[in-house]
Amino acid sequence: MTPKHILIVEDERPIREMIAFGLKRAGFEVREAEDSRSARSALADRRPDLMLVDWMLPDTSGLELTRSLKRERETRDLPIIMLTARAAEADKVAGLDGGADDYLTKPFSPRELLARVNALLRRASGQDEGEEVARGALLLDRAGHRVNSSGRPVVMGPTEYRLLEFFMLHPDRVYSREQLLDRVWGGNVYVEERTIDVHIRRLRKALEDFDCDQYIQTVRGAGYRFSVRVDA
Ligand code: CA
């Protein structure tokens, strides 16, 4: 398994290095940014699996950065943990309202940070769903990499399986081709965006016999969505 990649945005160097050290030791790949601007350029360079964002940054605040990332289509589902010295409940609420997925008050122990990071990564990848996921007439067996419908196996290739698994774990949300490339193929691989259309077509074909092809919906000008609500 490729190591998960975490971007730390924190201006205080000793804290940043302490966090980076703990995460690297736990097997994560880590990049560091000292302000919102360098965080932006790090993001443009490569999408991390999770971001740690300090509230107080020298340029744009971490809260503002988080807000704008959660507004942008490319980054809105990027898991973000907000770090701050502010412990007040009102600030915590503001952090979560701003779109942060979790919140950690300084000082925190490396162990606590690690626990939060792992929990959020599990949540974000849908691993909390367990081994079997049912949506509409489809039953996904994640341990066996199999899909069943009405007791019969739905036969598909490994890429179509990964695509369907991603969709079933993230239903009712529109994903652009670029996001699907990132999430299903992994950001480092060079795959043309139209390749996705080919796999979508194959996936629909595999689902056709089970009347489930309409779950894979094209959203004009935006991308694709999995929904068992056909009128969605
Ligand atoms: Ca700071």
Short mmCIF file of C-alpha atoms and ligand atoms in Angstrom, two decimals:
data_model
loop_
_atom_site.label_atom_id
_atom_site.label_comp_id
_atom_site.label_asym_id
_atom_site.label_seq_id
_atom_site.Cartn_x
_atom_site.Cartn_y
_atom_site.Cartn_z
CA MET A 1 0.00 0.00 0.00
CA THR A 2 1.33 3.44 -0.87
CA PRO A 3 1.81 5.63 2.19
CA LYS A 4 -0.87 8.24 2.86
CA HIS A 5 0.22 11.75 2.15
CA ILE A 6 -0.35 14.57 4.62
CA LEU A 7 0.14 18.31 4.14
CA ILE A 8 0.90 20.28 7.31
CA VAL A 9 0.17 24.02 7.22
CA GLU A 10 1.67 25.63 10.29
CA ASP A 11 3.89 28.70 10.60
CA GLU A 12 5.51 27.79 13.90
CA ARG A 13 8.44 25.71 12.85
CA PRO A 14 9.06 23.71 16.06
CA ILE A 15 5.41 22.62 16.14
CA ARG A 16 5.39 21.84 12.43
CA GLU A 17 8.53 19.76 12.71
CA MET A 18 7.25 17.95 15.78
CA ILE A 19 4.06 17.00 13.92
CA ALA A 20 5.97 16.02 10.79
CA PHE A 21 8.34 13.86 12.81
CA GLY A 22 5.51 11.97 14.52
CA LEU A 23 3.63 11.40 11.27
CA LYS A 24 6.69 10.24 9.37
CA ARG A 25 7.52 7.82 12.11
CA ALA A 26 3.99 6.45 11.81
CA GLY A 27 4.62 5.78 8.12
CA PHE A 28 3.01 8.82 6.52
CA GLU A 29 4.47 10.83 3.72
CA VAL A 30 4.58 14.44 4.87
CA ARG A 31 4.90 17.84 3.25
CA GLU A 32 5.13 21.12 5.10
CA ALA A 33 3.85 24.60 4.31
CA GLU A 34 4.39 27.67 6.49
CA ASP A 35 1.48 29.78 5.27
CA SER A 36 -1.67 29.65 3.14
CA ARG A 37 0.20 30.69 0.02
CA SER A 38 2.72 27.89 0.16
CA ALA A 39 -0.13 25.52 1.10
CA ARG A 40 -1.86 26.53 -2.14
CA SER A 41 1.19 25.83 -4.25
CA ALA A 42 1.78 22.51 -2.49
CA LEU A 43 -1.86 21.59 -3.27
CA ALA A 44 -1.48 22.54 -6.91
CA ASP A 45 1.55 20.33 -7.07
CA ARG A 46 -0.04 17.23 -5.57
CA ARG A 47 -3.23 16.45 -3.76
CA PRO A 48 -2.67 15.15 -0.22
CA ASP A 49 -4.91 12.54 1.45
CA LEU A 50 -5.40 14.83 4.42
CA MET A 51 -4.47 18.32 5.55
CA LEU A 52 -3.61 19.69 8.97
CA VAL A 53 -4.27 23.43 9.04
CA ASP A 54 -3.28 25.77 11.83
CA TRP A 55 -5.87 28.44 12.60
CA MET A 56 -3.36 31.30 13.07
CA LEU A 57 -1.25 31.75 9.96
CA PRO A 58 0.72 34.86 8.97
CA ASP A 59 -1.16 35.50 5.72
CA THR A 60 -4.71 34.22 5.19
CA SER A 61 -5.99 32.55 8.37
CA GLY A 62 -6.29 28.77 8.48
CA LEU A 63 -10.03 29.18 8.86
CA GLU A 64 -10.24 31.25 5.67
CA LEU A 65 -8.01 28.78 3.83
CA THR A 66 -10.22 25.89 4.94
CA ARG A 67 -13.37 27.78 3.95
CA SER A 68 -12.12 28.49 0.48
CA LEU A 69 -10.83 24.94 -0.05
CA LYS A 70 -14.23 23.57 0.96
CA ARG A 71 -15.89 25.90 -1.54
CA GLU A 72 -13.77 24.76 -4.47
CA ARG A 73 -14.88 21.74 -6.37
CA GLU A 74 -11.41 20.19 -6.63
CA THR A 75 -10.68 20.33 -2.90
CA ARG A 76 -14.04 20.26 -1.17
CA ASP A 77 -13.83 16.62 -0.15
CA LEU A 78 -10.24 16.88 1.05
CA PRO A 79 -10.22 15.91 4.76
CA ILE A 80 -9.01 18.76 6.94
CA ILE A 81 -8.12 18.82 10.63
CA MET A 82 -7.88 22.29 12.12
CA LEU A 83 -5.17 22.95 14.69
CA THR A 84 -5.45 25.79 17.12
CA ALA A 85 -4.57 27.17 20.51
CA ARG A 86 -8.11 28.43 20.85
CA ALA A 87 -10.09 26.17 23.11
CA ALA A 88 -13.33 28.12 23.30
CA GLU A 89 -16.42 26.27 22.16
CA ALA A 90 -17.44 29.14 19.87
CA ASP A 91 -14.14 28.90 18.01
CA LYS A 92 -14.51 25.18 17.67
CA VAL A 93 -17.92 25.66 16.11
CA ALA A 94 -16.53 28.31 13.75
CA GLY A 95 -13.80 25.88 12.70
CA LEU A 96 -16.26 23.13 11.92
CA ASP A 97 -18.67 25.54 10.23
CA GLY A 98 -15.77 26.68 8.09
CA GLY A 99 -15.64 23.15 6.74
CA ALA A 100 -12.95 21.52 8.86
CA ASP A 101 -13.71 17.81 9.34
CA ASP A 102 -12.13 17.69 12.77
CA TYR A 103 -10.52 19.96 15.28
CA LEU A 104 -7.55 19.61 17.59
CA THR A 105 -6.65 22.06 20.36
CA LYS A 106 -3.01 22.77 21.17
CA PRO A 107 -1.19 21.45 23.02
CA PHE A 108 -2.01 17.93 21.84
CA SER A 109 -0.02 14.77 22.17
CA PRO A 110 1.43 13.07 19.06
CA ARG A 111 -0.65 10.07 19.98
CA GLU A 112 -3.87 12.05 19.96
CA LEU A 113 -2.99 13.64 16.64
CA LEU A 114 -2.25 10.25 15.14
CA ALA A 115 -5.55 8.83 16.41
CA ARG A 116 -7.49 11.73 14.85
CA VAL A 117 -5.61 11.47 11.56
CA ASN A 118 -6.24 7.75 11.29
CA ALA A 119 -9.90 8.10 12.24
CA LEU A 120 -10.49 10.82 9.67
CA LEU A 121 -8.66 8.91 6.93
CA ARG A 122 -10.81 5.86 7.67
CA ARG A 123 -13.93 7.99 7.59
CA ALA A 124 -12.88 9.73 4.37
CA SER A 125 -12.07 6.51 2.54
CA GLY A 126 -15.34 4.96 3.66
CA GLN A 127 -13.56 2.16 5.50
CA ASP A 128 -15.98 2.65 8.35
CA GLU A 129 -18.60 1.20 6.06
CA GLY A 130 -17.35 -2.28 6.80
CA GLU A 131 -16.87 -5.15 4.42
CA GLU A 132 -20.27 -5.13 2.78
CA VAL A 133 -21.97 -2.11 1.29
CA ALA A 134 -25.52 -2.23 -0.02
CA ARG A 135 -26.94 0.49 -2.28
CA GLY A 136 -30.14 -0.07 -4.17
CA ALA A 137 -30.02 -3.49 -5.78
CA LEU A 138 -26.24 -3.73 -5.53
CA LEU A 139 -24.25 -5.48 -2.84
CA LEU A 140 -20.54 -4.81 -2.72
CA ASP A 141 -18.32 -7.39 -1.04
CA ARG A 142 -15.18 -5.40 -0.35
CA ALA A 143 -13.18 -8.30 1.07
CA GLY A 144 -13.79 -10.44 -1.99
CA HIS A 145 -13.82 -7.57 -4.54
CA ARG A 146 -17.15 -8.87 -5.79
CA VAL A 147 -20.47 -7.32 -6.62
CA ASN A 148 -23.80 -9.10 -6.44
CA SER A 149 -27.30 -8.21 -7.46
CA SER A 150 -30.39 -10.31 -6.76
CA GLY A 151 -28.08 -13.12 -5.73
CA ARG A 152 -26.20 -13.16 -9.01
CA PRO A 153 -22.62 -11.97 -9.54
CA VAL A 154 -22.14 -8.78 -11.53
CA VAL A 155 -19.08 -9.37 -13.65
CA MET A 156 -16.70 -6.47 -14.28
CA GLY A 157 -13.02 -5.64 -14.64
CA PRO A 158 -10.83 -4.49 -11.75
CA THR A 159 -10.93 -0.82 -12.74
CA GLU A 160 -14.71 -0.86 -13.06
CA TYR A 161 -14.84 -2.51 -9.65
CA ARG A 162 -12.69 0.23 -8.07
CA LEU A 163 -14.80 2.88 -9.73
CA LEU A 164 -18.03 1.31 -8.50
CA GLU A 165 -16.62 0.85 -5.01
CA PHE A 166 -15.70 4.53 -4.87
CA PHE A 167 -19.14 5.54 -6.11
CA MET A 168 -20.98 3.26 -3.68
CA LEU A 169 -18.97 4.63 -0.77
CA HIS A 170 -19.64 8.22 -1.87
CA PRO A 171 -23.20 8.23 -3.17
CA ASP A 172 -25.26 11.24 -4.22
CA ARG A 173 -22.28 13.47 -4.86
CA VAL A 174 -21.00 14.71 -8.17
CA TYR A 175 -17.36 14.02 -8.98
CA SER A 176 -15.51 15.60 -11.87
CA ARG A 177 -13.37 13.42 -14.12
CA GLU A 178 -10.32 14.97 -12.55
CA GLN A 179 -11.51 14.10 -9.06
CA LEU A 180 -12.26 10.55 -10.11
CA LEU A 181 -8.77 10.26 -11.58
CA ASP A 182 -7.36 11.44 -8.30
CA ARG A 183 -9.49 9.27 -6.07
CA VAL A 184 -9.82 6.08 -8.07
CA TRP A 185 -6.63 5.96 -10.12
CA GLY A 186 -4.40 7.86 -7.69
CA GLY A 187 -3.08 11.34 -8.43
CA ASN A 188 0.31 10.24 -9.70
CA VAL A 189 -0.79 8.13 -12.62
CA TYR A 190 -1.09 9.72 -16.01
CA VAL A 191 -4.48 8.77 -17.38
CA GLU A 192 -6.40 10.86 -19.86
CA GLU A 193 -9.73 12.14 -18.65
CA ARG A 194 -11.61 10.52 -21.51
CA THR A 195 -10.33 7.15 -20.26
CA ILE A 196 -12.79 7.62 -17.43
CA ASP A 197 -15.66 7.80 -19.88
CA VAL A 198 -14.58 4.46 -21.29
CA HIS A 199 -14.62 2.83 -17.86
CA ILE A 200 -17.93 4.47 -17.01
CA ARG A 201 -19.37 2.99 -20.19
CA ARG A 202 -18.05 -0.47 -19.31
CA LEU A 203 -19.38 -0.17 -15.78
CA ARG A 204 -22.84 0.78 -17.03
CA LYS A 205 -22.75 -2.16 -19.44
CA ALA A 206 -21.89 -4.51 -16.57
CA LEU A 207 -24.81 -3.13 -14.55
CA GLU A 208 -27.29 -3.13 -17.43
CA ASP A 209 -28.51 -6.71 -16.97
CA PHE A 210 -29.45 -5.86 -13.41
CA ASP A 211 -31.20 -2.60 -14.29
CA CYS A 212 -28.64 -0.76 -12.20
CA ASP A 213 -26.91 1.15 -15.00
CA GLN A 214 -29.04 4.20 -14.27
CA TYR A 215 -27.32 4.48 -10.86
CA ILE A 216 -24.30 5.88 -12.71
CA GLN A 217 -25.51 9.31 -13.71
CA THR A 218 -23.91 11.83 -16.01
CA VAL A 219 -24.12 15.38 -14.71
CA ARG A 220 -23.69 17.63 -17.70
CA GLY A 221 -20.70 19.93 -17.47
CA ALA A 222 -19.74 18.58 -14.06
CA GLY A 223 -18.99 14.87 -14.05
CA TYR A 224 -20.61 11.74 -12.68
CA ARG A 225 -22.68 10.78 -9.70
CA PHE A 226 -23.80 7.49 -8.19
CA SER A 227 -27.35 7.56 -6.95
CA VAL A 228 -29.98 4.91 -6.48
CA ARG A 229 -32.55 7.68 -6.78
CA VAL A 230 -33.09 7.68 -10.48
CA ASP A 231 -34.78 11.09 -10.55
CA ALA A 232 -31.84 12.74 -8.75
CA CA B 1 0.27 29.53 13.99
#
